[in-house]
């Protein structure tokens, strides 16, 4: 498997950090914009899209600020790859942004970024932040 490279994207979002956090940290919130369905059992989250299913462990979270999901294999062993969703609030303007940290293989980075743009666009619609 090719080495994946890390990339970051930042999306301005018109929302309170508290409301945004609900949409990035809970199965019900994530299933409204990130995946078709999201189930959780303890720290493990199953993300379902059409006919594919991926499992991740919420490896860290800071309430109201960020969540980090580390992809796991069938035996629930952590992979080296993860995605992180971080809420940034500008101290002066109080503008809210969502920072996405993810990994993709070199040839898939542009497509992966496009996918995040589409998903965050869905999130903005759900939040009424369009």
PDB file of C-alpha atoms in Angstrom:
ATOM      1  CA  UNK A   1       0.000   0.000   0.000  1.00  0.00           C
ATOM      2  CA  UNK A   2       1.302   3.454  -0.894  1.00  0.00           C
ATOM      3  CA  UNK A   3       2.293   5.814   1.868  1.00  0.00           C
ATOM      4  CA  UNK A   4      -0.485   8.275   2.610  1.00  0.00           C
ATOM      5  CA  UNK A   5       0.200  11.950   3.053  1.00  0.00           C
ATOM      6  CA  UNK A   6      -1.384  14.224   5.625  1.00  0.00           C
ATOM      7  CA  UNK A   7      -3.332  17.279   4.557  1.00  0.00           C
ATOM      8  CA  UNK A   8      -5.446  19.924   6.277  1.00  0.00           C
ATOM      9  CA  UNK A   9      -8.473  21.890   5.123  1.00  0.00           C
ATOM     10  CA  UNK A  10     -10.178  24.788   6.835  1.00  0.00           C
ATOM     11  CA  UNK A  11     -13.825  25.686   6.286  1.00  0.00           C
ATOM     12  CA  UNK A  12     -15.477  28.837   7.670  1.00  0.00           C
ATOM     13  CA  UNK A  13     -18.811  27.886   9.267  1.00  0.00           C
ATOM     14  CA  UNK A  14     -21.560  30.123  10.581  1.00  0.00           C
ATOM     15  CA  UNK A  15     -22.487  28.242  13.729  1.00  0.00           C
ATOM     16  CA  UNK A  16     -21.883  28.233  17.437  1.00  0.00           C
ATOM     17  CA  UNK A  17     -18.969  25.983  18.426  1.00  0.00           C
ATOM     18  CA  UNK A  18     -21.307  24.079  20.778  1.00  0.00           C
ATOM     19  CA  UNK A  19     -23.791  23.208  18.034  1.00  0.00           C
ATOM     20  CA  UNK A  20     -21.028  22.342  15.565  1.00  0.00           C
ATOM     21  CA  UNK A  21     -19.439  20.015  18.133  1.00  0.00           C
ATOM     22  CA  UNK A  22     -22.671  17.984  18.330  1.00  0.00           C
ATOM     23  CA  UNK A  23     -22.467  17.389  14.579  1.00  0.00           C
ATOM     24  CA  UNK A  24     -18.838  16.228  14.623  1.00  0.00           C
ATOM     25  CA  UNK A  25     -18.832  14.117  17.778  1.00  0.00           C
ATOM     26  CA  UNK A  26     -22.088  12.149  17.936  1.00  0.00           C
ATOM     27  CA  UNK A  27     -23.330   9.287  15.735  1.00  0.00           C
ATOM     28  CA  UNK A  28     -26.604  11.103  15.055  1.00  0.00           C
ATOM     29  CA  UNK A  29     -24.797  14.325  14.159  1.00  0.00           C
ATOM     30  CA  UNK A  30     -22.247  12.597  11.922  1.00  0.00           C
ATOM     31  CA  UNK A  31     -24.945  10.610  10.120  1.00  0.00           C
ATOM     32  CA  UNK A  32     -26.590  13.865   9.034  1.00  0.00           C
ATOM     33  CA  UNK A  33     -23.622  14.960   6.909  1.00  0.00           C
ATOM     34  CA  UNK A  34     -20.564  12.687   7.081  1.00  0.00           C
ATOM     35  CA  UNK A  35     -21.901   9.201   6.331  1.00  0.00           C
ATOM     36  CA  UNK A  36     -25.196   7.577   5.410  1.00  0.00           C
ATOM     37  CA  UNK A  37     -25.331   5.988   8.831  1.00  0.00           C
ATOM     38  CA  UNK A  38     -23.113   6.017  11.916  1.00  0.00           C
ATOM     39  CA  UNK A  39     -23.298   3.571  14.788  1.00  0.00           C
ATOM     40  CA  UNK A  40     -21.241   3.581  17.933  1.00  0.00           C
ATOM     41  CA  UNK A  41     -20.450   1.046  20.575  1.00  0.00           C
ATOM     42  CA  UNK A  42     -18.315   2.584  23.285  1.00  0.00           C
ATOM     43  CA  UNK A  43     -15.352   4.326  21.675  1.00  0.00           C
ATOM     44  CA  UNK A  44     -15.831   2.509  18.332  1.00  0.00           C
ATOM     45  CA  UNK A  45     -17.769   4.147  15.512  1.00  0.00           C
ATOM     46  CA  UNK A  46     -18.944   2.378  12.370  1.00  0.00           C
ATOM     47  CA  UNK A  47     -19.352   4.656   9.345  1.00  0.00           C
ATOM     48  CA  UNK A  48     -21.610   3.347   6.577  1.00  0.00           C
ATOM     49  CA  UNK A  49     -21.718   4.707   3.024  1.00  0.00           C
ATOM     50  CA  UNK A  50     -23.879   2.956   0.408  1.00  0.00           C
ATOM     51  CA  UNK A  51     -22.444  -0.559   0.558  1.00  0.00           C
ATOM     52  CA  UNK A  52     -19.141   0.157   2.280  1.00  0.00           C
ATOM     53  CA  UNK A  53     -18.439   0.201   5.983  1.00  0.00           C
ATOM     54  CA  UNK A  54     -15.423   1.552   7.864  1.00  0.00           C
ATOM     55  CA  UNK A  55     -14.680   1.339  11.549  1.00  0.00           C
ATOM     56  CA  UNK A  56     -12.812   3.885  13.630  1.00  0.00           C
ATOM     57  CA  UNK A  57     -12.052   4.486  17.274  1.00  0.00           C
ATOM     58  CA  UNK A  58     -12.581   7.900  18.813  1.00  0.00           C
ATOM     59  CA  UNK A  59      -8.995   8.173  19.990  1.00  0.00           C
ATOM     60  CA  UNK A  60      -9.311  11.612  21.511  1.00  0.00           C
ATOM     61  CA  UNK A  61     -11.807  14.365  22.064  1.00  0.00           C
ATOM     62  CA  UNK A  62     -11.913  17.701  23.766  1.00  0.00           C
ATOM     63  CA  UNK A  63     -15.486  18.787  24.377  1.00  0.00           C
ATOM     64  CA  UNK A  64     -16.460  21.762  22.256  1.00  0.00           C
ATOM     65  CA  UNK A  65     -13.097  21.755  20.441  1.00  0.00           C
ATOM     66  CA  UNK A  66     -12.092  18.608  18.578  1.00  0.00           C
ATOM     67  CA  UNK A  67     -12.531  14.913  17.877  1.00  0.00           C
ATOM     68  CA  UNK A  68     -10.064  12.470  16.411  1.00  0.00           C
ATOM     69  CA  UNK A  69     -11.056   9.155  14.851  1.00  0.00           C
ATOM     70  CA  UNK A  70      -8.362   6.537  14.226  1.00  0.00           C
ATOM     71  CA  UNK A  71      -9.217   3.924  11.603  1.00  0.00           C
ATOM     72  CA  UNK A  72      -9.115   0.329  12.872  1.00  0.00           C
ATOM     73  CA  UNK A  73      -8.950  -3.083  11.209  1.00  0.00           C
ATOM     74  CA  UNK A  74     -11.285  -6.069  11.682  1.00  0.00           C
ATOM     75  CA  UNK A  75      -9.612  -6.931  15.010  1.00  0.00           C
ATOM     76  CA  UNK A  76     -10.011  -3.317  16.221  1.00  0.00           C
ATOM     77  CA  UNK A  77      -6.253  -2.685  15.945  1.00  0.00           C
ATOM     78  CA  UNK A  78      -5.419   0.960  15.297  1.00  0.00           C
ATOM     79  CA  UNK A  79      -4.043   1.898  11.917  1.00  0.00           C
ATOM     80  CA  UNK A  80      -1.565   4.732  11.591  1.00  0.00           C
ATOM     81  CA  UNK A  81      -4.187   6.849   9.828  1.00  0.00           C
ATOM     82  CA  UNK A  82      -6.885   9.003  11.344  1.00  0.00           C
ATOM     83  CA  UNK A  83      -9.044  12.001  10.646  1.00  0.00           C
ATOM     84  CA  UNK A  84      -9.469  14.890  13.013  1.00  0.00           C
ATOM     85  CA  UNK A  85     -12.181  17.544  13.121  1.00  0.00           C
ATOM     86  CA  UNK A  86     -11.190  20.657  15.043  1.00  0.00           C
ATOM     87  CA  UNK A  87     -13.295  23.727  15.786  1.00  0.00           C
ATOM     88  CA  UNK A  88     -11.361  26.980  15.569  1.00  0.00           C
ATOM     89  CA  UNK A  89     -12.718  30.241  16.938  1.00  0.00           C
ATOM     90  CA  UNK A  90     -10.977  33.498  16.068  1.00  0.00           C
ATOM     91  CA  UNK A  91     -10.336  35.330  19.346  1.00  0.00           C
ATOM     92  CA  UNK A  92     -11.052  38.760  17.891  1.00  0.00           C
ATOM     93  CA  UNK A  93     -13.829  38.241  15.340  1.00  0.00           C
ATOM     94  CA  UNK A  94     -15.312  35.112  16.972  1.00  0.00           C
ATOM     95  CA  UNK A  95     -15.520  33.590  13.461  1.00  0.00           C
ATOM     96  CA  UNK A  96     -15.872  29.799  13.590  1.00  0.00           C
ATOM     97  CA  UNK A  97     -14.017  27.417  11.284  1.00  0.00           C
ATOM     98  CA  UNK A  98     -13.861  23.660  10.992  1.00  0.00           C
ATOM     99  CA  UNK A  99     -10.338  22.320  10.479  1.00  0.00           C
ATOM    100  CA  UNK A 100     -10.159  18.881   8.873  1.00  0.00           C
ATOM    101  CA  UNK A 101      -6.987  16.787   9.130  1.00  0.00           C
ATOM    102  CA  UNK A 102      -6.936  13.651   6.986  1.00  0.00           C
ATOM    103  CA  UNK A 103      -4.675  11.376   4.972  1.00  0.00           C
ATOM    104  CA  UNK A 104      -4.776  10.208   1.366  1.00  0.00           C
ATOM    105  CA  UNK A 105      -2.466   8.567  -1.107  1.00  0.00           C
ATOM    106  CA  UNK A 106      -0.640  11.118  -3.274  1.00  0.00           C
ATOM    107  CA  UNK A 107      -2.761  10.466  -6.370  1.00  0.00           C
ATOM    108  CA  UNK A 108      -6.005  10.671  -4.345  1.00  0.00           C
ATOM    109  CA  UNK A 109      -5.417  13.924  -2.434  1.00  0.00           C
ATOM    110  CA  UNK A 110      -7.375  16.185  -4.825  1.00  0.00           C
ATOM    111  CA  UNK A 111     -10.321  13.766  -4.907  1.00  0.00           C
ATOM    112  CA  UNK A 112     -10.221  13.364  -1.133  1.00  0.00           C
ATOM    113  CA  UNK A 113     -10.238  17.136  -0.599  1.00  0.00           C
ATOM    114  CA  UNK A 114     -13.196  17.429  -2.989  1.00  0.00           C
ATOM    115  CA  UNK A 115     -15.056  14.792  -0.976  1.00  0.00           C
ATOM    116  CA  UNK A 116     -14.491  16.784   2.242  1.00  0.00           C
ATOM    117  CA  UNK A 117     -15.689  19.956   0.506  1.00  0.00           C
ATOM    118  CA  UNK A 118     -18.892  18.166  -0.499  1.00  0.00           C
ATOM    119  CA  UNK A 119     -19.422  16.714   2.963  1.00  0.00           C
ATOM    120  CA  UNK A 120     -18.786  20.025   4.724  1.00  0.00           C
ATOM    121  CA  UNK A 121     -21.180  21.649   2.266  1.00  0.00           C
ATOM    122  CA  UNK A 122     -23.797  19.134   3.483  1.00  0.00           C
ATOM    123  CA  UNK A 123     -22.882  20.012   7.077  1.00  0.00           C
ATOM    124  CA  UNK A 124     -23.390  23.720   6.355  1.00  0.00           C
ATOM    125  CA  UNK A 125     -26.845  22.959   4.919  1.00  0.00           C
ATOM    126  CA  UNK A 126     -27.792  20.972   8.030  1.00  0.00           C
ATOM    127  CA  UNK A 127     -26.556  23.815  10.246  1.00  0.00           C
ATOM    128  CA  UNK A 128     -28.312  26.453   8.125  1.00  0.00           C
ATOM    129  CA  UNK A 129     -24.895  28.024   7.556  1.00  0.00           C
ATOM    130  CA  UNK A 130     -25.134  28.476   3.780  1.00  0.00           C
TER     131      UNK A 130
END
